[in-house]
Amino acid sequence: MFFWPIDLHKDGGVCYRTVFPEASFERPLRVVHAPNHRHFKGTSFLEEAVTKLRAEGLNIELVLVERVPNEQALEIYRSADLVFDQCLIGFHGYFALEAMALGKPVMCFIRDPENYLLNADECPIINTHISTLCEDLRRVVERQDELHEIGRQSRQYIEKHFSLEAFAKRLSNAYEELGII
């Protein structure tokens, strides 16, 4: 059913206003991660990869968002160049959708995109895994000029597939298929 609709008009559209990332090779690439369950999200692998890349001289920083109110968390998400969801589970969570609604590129392990994503060919999530995480992050740092476009595609994907209107249409179609309405 691909639940998790996002109310893009909440608070007059302020809650999910977009802030697209702009490439700046002069400041660190800001990776934001909100691990509600560090072990399941692969937080230690992310920390290790960022530490390794920094030791190699790459301009990257990691910001962890934990135990803060949602409004404050959303502000931190807006400051991200890249949002990291997880690298172990194999499917994105609501955090990834919120970040995409804000116009942020998202990195996440998707085990089977064709079965785990709604319209997989349109989904701009940067697929990663613990075995490729360091190289995937390196590629993002080196090609951060592409992040603005990925962020724009992320917002469009949410509007088309996870907005309240899109979810209502999907739910209505499901009810029709079941003969409920």
XYZ file of N, CA and C in Angstrom:
543
model
N 0.823 -1.208 0.000
C 0.000 0.000 0.000
C 0.859 1.261 0.000
N 2.119 1.160 0.396
C 3.002 2.317 0.459
C 2.347 3.443 1.253
N 2.116 3.146 2.509
C 1.511 4.098 3.425
C 2.458 5.274 3.623
N 2.333 6.025 4.631
C 3.164 7.170 4.960
C 2.923 8.372 4.049
N 1.693 8.836 3.985
C 1.469 10.067 3.213
C 2.105 11.258 3.914
N 2.466 12.247 3.126
C 3.073 13.464 3.665
C 2.190 14.652 3.312
N 1.826 15.403 4.321
C 0.999 16.587 4.128
C 1.901 17.757 3.742
N 2.083 17.934 2.454
C 2.968 18.985 1.950
C 2.416 20.391 2.192
N 1.139 20.477 2.551
C 0.509 21.786 2.780
C 0.409 22.120 4.267
N 0.962 21.247 5.116
C 0.932 21.461 6.557
C 1.516 22.830 6.894
N 0.864 23.511 7.800
C 1.316 24.844 8.231
C 1.477 25.789 7.043
N 0.562 25.712 6.098
C 0.628 26.583 4.925
C 1.806 26.279 4.017
N 2.307 25.050 4.091
C 3.428 24.648 3.246
C 4.787 24.942 3.859
N 4.785 25.560 5.053
C 6.044 25.936 5.705
C 6.797 24.711 6.209
N 6.079 23.744 6.745
C 6.714 22.570 7.350
C 7.634 21.857 6.368
N 7.164 21.673 5.143
C 7.968 20.959 4.147
C 8.410 21.872 3.006
N 8.754 23.105 3.357
C 9.283 23.991 2.325
C 10.629 23.434 1.860
N 10.880 23.537 0.596
C 12.093 22.948 0.038
C 13.292 23.866 0.195
N 14.409 23.242 0.465
C 15.701 23.921 0.509
C 16.650 22.991 -0.237
N 16.798 23.249 -1.519
C 17.617 22.372 -2.341
C 19.097 22.578 -2.036
N 19.864 21.485 -2.011
C 21.297 21.614 -1.742
C 22.022 22.303 -2.892
N 22.962 23.139 -2.539
C 23.807 23.802 -3.530
C 25.236 23.316 -3.354
N 25.878 22.990 -4.432
C 27.266 22.499 -4.360
C 28.176 23.602 -3.833
N 29.023 23.227 -2.906
C 30.031 24.137 -2.387
C 31.224 23.305 -1.973
N 32.194 23.242 -2.840
C 33.362 22.435 -2.556
C 34.253 23.103 -1.495
N 33.880 24.322 -1.073
C 34.669 25.063 -0.086
C 34.293 24.689 1.348
N 33.097 24.230 1.566
C 32.673 23.826 2.908
C 32.426 22.316 2.902
N 32.400 21.711 4.073
C 32.166 20.263 4.118
C 30.785 19.896 3.578
N 30.727 18.773 2.885
C 29.439 18.209 2.488
C 28.766 17.738 3.768
N 27.587 18.261 4.050
C 26.895 17.948 5.302
C 25.952 16.769 5.104
N 26.287 15.664 5.772
C 25.455 14.464 5.768
C 24.682 14.445 7.080
N 23.363 14.372 6.990
C 22.517 14.354 8.175
C 21.898 12.970 8.310
N 21.920 12.458 9.528
C 21.401 11.119 9.822
C 20.638 11.183 11.136
N 19.428 10.633 11.159
C 18.603 10.622 12.369
C 18.340 9.176 12.780
N 19.265 8.602 13.527
C 19.151 7.182 13.866
C 18.276 6.933 15.092
N 17.041 6.526 14.870
C 16.210 6.172 16.014
C 16.614 4.801 16.574
N 17.232 3.978 15.740
C 17.768 2.684 16.163
C 19.124 2.507 15.484
N 20.166 2.960 16.136
C 21.511 2.987 15.542
C 21.932 1.632 14.966
N 21.673 0.571 15.697
C 22.105 -0.755 15.260
C 21.439 -1.156 13.942
N 20.155 -0.893 13.807
C 19.413 -1.304 12.614
C 19.646 -0.377 11.425
N 20.023 0.857 11.705
C 20.238 1.829 10.633
C 21.659 1.791 10.076
N 22.567 1.134 10.786
C 23.955 1.071 10.328
C 24.744 2.326 10.659
N 24.367 2.993 11.739
C 25.014 4.249 12.119
C 26.522 4.091 12.287
N 26.955 3.014 12.902
C 28.399 2.831 13.120
C 29.148 2.711 11.792
N 28.525 2.104 10.786
C 29.163 1.998 9.472
C 29.283 3.368 8.812
N 28.243 4.192 8.990
C 28.276 5.554 8.456
C 29.365 6.365 9.152
N 29.417 6.293 10.473
C 30.439 7.034 11.219
C 31.841 6.602 10.781
N 32.032 5.322 10.622
C 33.333 4.796 10.196
C 33.702 5.291 8.794
N 32.729 5.276 7.886
C 32.987 5.721 6.509
C 33.339 7.208 6.472
N 32.598 8.029 7.206
C 32.871 9.465 7.226
C 34.241 9.733 7.848
N 34.567 9.039 8.926
C 35.887 9.193 9.559
C 36.997 8.835 8.577
N 36.825 7.744 7.859
C 37.830 7.314 6.877
C 37.996 8.352 5.772
N 36.885 8.853 5.243
C 36.943 9.835 4.157
C 37.574 11.144 4.625
N 37.266 11.552 5.843
C 37.887 12.768 6.396
C 39.397 12.574 6.542
N 39.810 11.381 6.975
C 41.240 11.078 7.121
C 41.950 11.114 5.772
N 41.203 10.827 4.704
C 41.755 10.879 3.350
C 41.765 12.301 2.797
N 41.194 13.241 3.565
C 41.196 14.633 3.142
C 39.921 15.098 2.457
N 38.907 14.244 2.399
C 37.647 14.673 1.788
C 36.910 15.601 2.730
N 36.270 16.594 2.166
C 35.570 17.620 2.915
C 34.129 17.163 3.164
N 33.917 16.453 4.275
C 32.620 15.875 4.605
C 32.419 15.941 6.112
N 31.185 16.161 6.536
C 30.865 16.160 7.962
C 29.575 15.383 8.181
N 29.443 14.831 9.371
C 28.266 14.059 9.748
C 27.565 14.757 10.891
N 26.254 14.950 10.743
C 25.432 15.538 11.793
C 24.391 14.497 12.177
N 24.424 14.089 13.434
C 23.445 13.136 13.947
C 22.319 13.887 14.628
N 21.100 13.484 14.341
C 19.922 14.133 14.916
C 19.239 13.114 15.820
N 19.351 13.351 17.120
C 18.777 12.425 18.092
C 18.151 13.201 19.239
N 17.000 12.720 19.672
C 16.302 13.259 20.843
C 16.033 14.764 20.754
N 15.571 15.207 19.599
C 15.172 16.605 19.456
C 13.728 16.642 18.938
N 12.985 17.688 19.260
C 11.614 17.799 18.761
C 11.596 17.823 17.227
N 10.488 17.350 16.649
C 10.378 17.242 15.197
C 10.634 18.564 14.492
N 10.128 19.656 15.024
C 10.328 20.963 14.387
C 11.813 21.306 14.298
N 12.541 21.038 15.358
C 13.986 21.295 15.370
C 14.702 20.318 14.419
N 14.264 19.069 14.411
C 14.857 18.074 13.509
C 14.681 18.499 12.056
N 13.494 18.973 11.693
C 13.249 19.416 10.317
C 14.192 20.555 9.925
N 14.477 21.461 10.864
C 15.416 22.550 10.570
C 16.810 22.002 10.288
N 17.213 21.020 11.046
C 18.525 20.410 10.803
C 18.522 19.687 9.460
N 17.440 18.992 9.153
C 17.346 18.311 7.853
C 17.490 19.314 6.715
N 16.891 20.496 6.885
C 16.981 21.525 5.838
C 18.423 21.958 5.583
N 19.285 21.807 6.583
C 20.678 22.226 6.435
C 21.533 21.171 5.724
N 20.948 20.028 5.441
C 21.702 18.909 4.863
C 21.982 19.096 3.380
N 23.122 18.576 2.967
C 23.407 18.411 1.540
C 22.955 17.024 1.100
N 23.011 16.082 2.035
C 22.647 14.689 1.796
C 22.068 14.137 3.090
N 20.994 13.365 2.966
C 20.399 12.714 4.124
C 20.646 11.218 4.000
N 21.151 10.642 5.069
C 21.423 9.203 5.116
C 20.343 8.555 5.962
N 19.593 7.616 5.364
C 18.538 6.927 6.096
C 19.104 5.688 6.794
N 19.547 4.700 6.020
C 20.105 3.479 6.594
C 20.834 2.684 5.511
N 21.651 1.716 5.953
C 22.407 0.902 4.984
C 22.301 -0.588 5.278
N 21.296 -0.990 6.062
C 21.155 -2.393 6.442
C 19.780 -2.987 6.193
N 18.745 -2.247 6.464
C 17.385 -2.780 6.504
C 16.884 -3.213 5.128
N 17.150 -2.413 4.121
C 16.715 -2.755 2.766
C 15.485 -2.023 2.304
N 14.995 -1.066 3.087
C 13.821 -0.283 2.708
C 13.899 1.058 3.414
N 13.396 2.097 2.757
C 13.412 3.433 3.376
C 12.312 3.551 4.417
N 12.481 4.520 5.289
C 11.469 4.823 6.287
C 10.875 6.206 6.047
N 10.060 6.638 6.988
C 9.395 7.932 6.876
C 10.412 9.071 6.873
N 11.505 8.894 7.597
C 12.571 9.897 7.630
C 13.046 10.214 6.218
N 13.247 9.202 5.410
C 13.697 9.407 4.025
C 12.660 10.193 3.240
N 11.390 9.881 3.444
C 10.332 10.593 2.721
C 10.255 12.052 3.152
N 10.398 12.306 4.446
C 10.401 13.692 4.927
C 11.556 14.469 4.304
N 12.721 13.859 4.271
C 13.892 14.526 3.689
C 13.658 14.811 2.208
N 13.096 13.860 1.488
C 12.818 14.057 0.073
C 11.785 15.162 -0.124
N 10.803 15.241 0.770
C 9.797 16.304 0.693
C 10.450 17.676 0.848
N 11.552 17.729 1.603
C 12.296 18.976 1.797
C 13.231 19.282 0.623
N 13.289 18.373 -0.351
C 14.150 18.578 -1.511
C 15.567 18.086 -1.291
N 15.726 17.133 -0.391
C 17.053 16.611 -0.078
C 17.308 15.281 -0.777
N 18.509 15.088 -1.291
C 18.895 13.777 -1.801
C 19.016 12.819 -0.615
N 18.583 11.597 -0.814
C 18.601 10.604 0.255
C 19.439 9.409 -0.170
N 20.253 8.934 0.765
C 21.048 7.722 0.565
C 20.473 6.656 1.485
N 20.206 5.479 0.911
C 19.532 4.430 1.665
C 19.737 3.094 0.960
N 19.817 2.027 1.715
C 19.896 0.696 1.119
C 18.494 0.214 0.787
N 18.270 -0.036 -0.494
C 17.007 -0.603 -0.977
C 17.337 -1.990 -1.519
N 16.917 -3.012 -0.803
C 17.257 -4.393 -1.139
C 16.782 -4.797 -2.531
N 15.545 -4.508 -2.835
C 14.947 -4.925 -4.106
C 14.082 -3.773 -4.615
N 14.691 -2.824 -5.312
C 13.958 -1.615 -5.717
C 12.629 -1.882 -6.432
N 12.586 -2.850 -7.301
C 11.359 -3.112 -8.055
C 10.193 -3.522 -7.151
N 10.492 -4.170 -6.045
C 9.435 -4.625 -5.139
C 9.270 -3.748 -3.904
N 10.294 -2.982 -3.566
C 10.241 -2.191 -2.344
C 10.035 -0.698 -2.565
N 9.989 -0.263 -3.805
C 9.780 1.154 -4.079
C 8.545 1.347 -4.942
N 7.871 2.422 -4.697
C 6.753 2.823 -5.529
C 7.328 3.498 -6.769
N 7.067 2.950 -7.934
C 7.620 3.448 -9.187
C 9.136 3.601 -9.084
N 9.795 2.468 -8.952
C 11.241 2.427 -8.717
C 12.042 3.216 -9.747
N 11.612 3.195 -10.996
C 12.366 3.904 -12.044
C 12.360 5.413 -11.854
N 11.434 5.940 -11.070
C 11.356 7.377 -10.819
C 12.004 7.783 -9.499
N 12.298 6.811 -8.659
C 12.780 7.123 -7.310
C 14.258 7.508 -7.337
N 14.584 8.720 -6.873
C 15.974 9.192 -6.924
C 16.834 8.811 -5.722
N 16.356 7.908 -4.865
C 17.164 7.504 -3.709
C 18.491 6.930 -4.198
N 19.568 7.366 -3.574
C 20.907 6.854 -3.878
C 21.064 5.553 -3.094
N 21.043 4.446 -3.799
C 21.092 3.136 -3.151
C 22.517 2.837 -2.680
N 22.629 2.442 -1.432
C 23.941 2.116 -0.862
C 23.814 0.913 0.051
N 24.924 0.348 0.390
C 24.977 -0.819 1.274
C 26.268 -0.713 2.082
N 26.355 -1.429 3.184
C 27.569 -1.332 3.997
C 28.813 -1.663 3.189
N 28.667 -2.541 2.204
C 29.838 -2.939 1.410
C 30.276 -1.877 0.406
N 29.410 -0.901 0.104
C 29.742 0.141 -0.875
C 29.644 1.542 -0.293
N 29.314 1.646 0.976
C 29.017 2.939 1.598
C 30.140 3.955 1.446
N 31.351 3.558 1.743
C 32.469 4.495 1.672
C 32.657 5.016 0.244
N 32.631 4.132 -0.726
C 32.789 4.541 -2.124
C 31.605 5.390 -2.585
N 30.400 5.033 -2.139
C 29.212 5.814 -2.523
C 29.290 7.229 -1.960
N 29.720 7.358 -0.711
C 29.884 8.692 -0.123
C 30.979 9.472 -0.837
N 32.073 8.817 -1.178
C 33.162 9.478 -1.908
C 32.631 10.033 -3.237
N 31.862 9.229 -3.931
C 31.305 9.651 -5.223
C 30.390 10.868 -5.049
N 29.592 10.872 -3.973
C 28.709 12.014 -3.714
C 29.534 13.273 -3.450
N 30.577 13.159 -2.647
C 31.426 14.319 -2.355
C 32.044 14.853 -3.644
N 32.532 13.965 -4.472
C 33.201 14.373 -5.707
C 32.227 14.913 -6.752
N 30.960 14.497 -6.677
C 29.966 14.920 -7.668
C 28.809 15.665 -7.012
N 29.123 16.452 -5.996
C 28.054 17.126 -5.268
C 27.304 18.160 -6.106
N 27.859 18.529 -7.258
C 27.135 19.440 -8.139
C 25.860 18.787 -8.689
N 25.704 17.479 -8.540
C 24.510 16.773 -9.001
C 23.420 16.724 -7.926
N 23.740 17.100 -6.709
C 22.795 16.954 -5.608
C 21.567 17.853 -5.734
N 21.750 19.049 -6.277
C 20.595 19.945 -6.459
C 19.525 19.270 -7.312
N 19.928 18.669 -8.412
C 18.977 18.006 -9.312
C 18.345 16.790 -8.642
N 19.128 16.033 -7.897
C 18.571 14.874 -7.184
C 17.569 15.348 -6.137
N 17.866 16.447 -5.465
C 16.933 17.020 -4.499
C 15.631 17.456 -5.149
N 15.738 18.082 -6.313
C 14.532 18.500 -7.047
C 13.697 17.282 -7.447
N 14.355 16.239 -7.932
C 13.660 15.008 -8.303
C 13.025 14.348 -7.074
N 13.688 14.456 -5.939
C 13.165 13.882 -4.699
C 11.841 14.534 -4.328
N 11.802 15.861 -4.379
C 10.559 16.562 -4.057
C 9.452 16.187 -5.045
N 9.768 16.125 -6.318
C 8.771 15.740 -7.328
C 8.245 14.331 -7.073
N 9.119 13.432 -6.694
C 8.722 12.052 -6.405
C 7.721 12.026 -5.246
N 7.994 12.798 -4.203
C 7.083 12.863 -3.056
C 5.744 13.470 -3.476
N 5.776 14.561 -4.217
C 4.531 15.189 -4.668
C 3.684 14.211 -5.470
N 4.325 13.466 -6.335
C 3.607 12.556 -7.234
C 3.122 11.285 -6.538
N 3.892 10.779 -5.565
C 3.575 9.466 -5.021
C 3.245 9.410 -3.530
N 3.633 10.414 -2.742
C 3.424 10.327 -1.300
C 2.686 11.517 -0.701
N 2.235 12.457 -1.519
C 1.427 13.554 -0.993
C 0.092 12.976 -0.508
N -0.639 13.742 0.280
C -1.950 13.281 0.740
C -2.855 12.948 -0.438
N -2.780 13.774 -1.469
C -3.628 13.561 -2.651
C -3.254 12.260 -3.366
N -1.968 12.014 -3.509
C -1.508 10.793 -4.175
C -1.894 9.562 -3.354
N -1.738 9.664 -2.039
C -2.101 8.535 -1.191
C -3.602 8.272 -1.242
N -4.405 9.333 -1.196
C -5.859 9.166 -1.254
C -6.276 8.475 -2.553
N -5.652 8.837 -3.651
C -5.970 8.205 -4.932
C -5.578 6.724 -4.909
N -4.406 6.409 -4.363
C -3.958 5.027 -4.263
C -4.905 4.211 -3.379
N -5.336 4.789 -2.275
C -6.247 4.124 -1.365
C -7.600 3.894 -2.038
N -8.097 4.899 -2.737
C -9.359 4.768 -3.465
C -9.278 3.650 -4.508
N -8.173 3.611 -5.247
C -8.001 2.546 -6.246
C -7.970 1.168 -5.588
N -7.324 1.065 -4.444
C -7.269 -0.222 -3.729
C -8.651 -0.651 -3.293
N -9.437 0.300 -2.776
C -10.806 -0.017 -2.362
C -11.648 -0.457 -3.549
N -11.476 0.224 -4.680
C -12.198 -0.160 -5.891
C -11.838 -1.571 -6.346
N -10.537 -1.888 -6.310
C -10.085 -3.220 -6.713
C -10.641 -4.304 -5.796
N -10.832 -3.971 -4.527
C -11.383 -4.930 -3.565
C -12.911 -4.968 -3.599
N -13.518 -4.067 -4.377
C -14.970 -4.014 -4.484
C -15.648 -3.392 -3.278
N -14.873 -2.616 -2.509
C -15.426 -1.978 -1.311
C -16.218 -0.731 -1.683
N -15.789 -0.030 -2.708
C -16.549 1.157 -3.158
C -16.853 1.024 -4.635
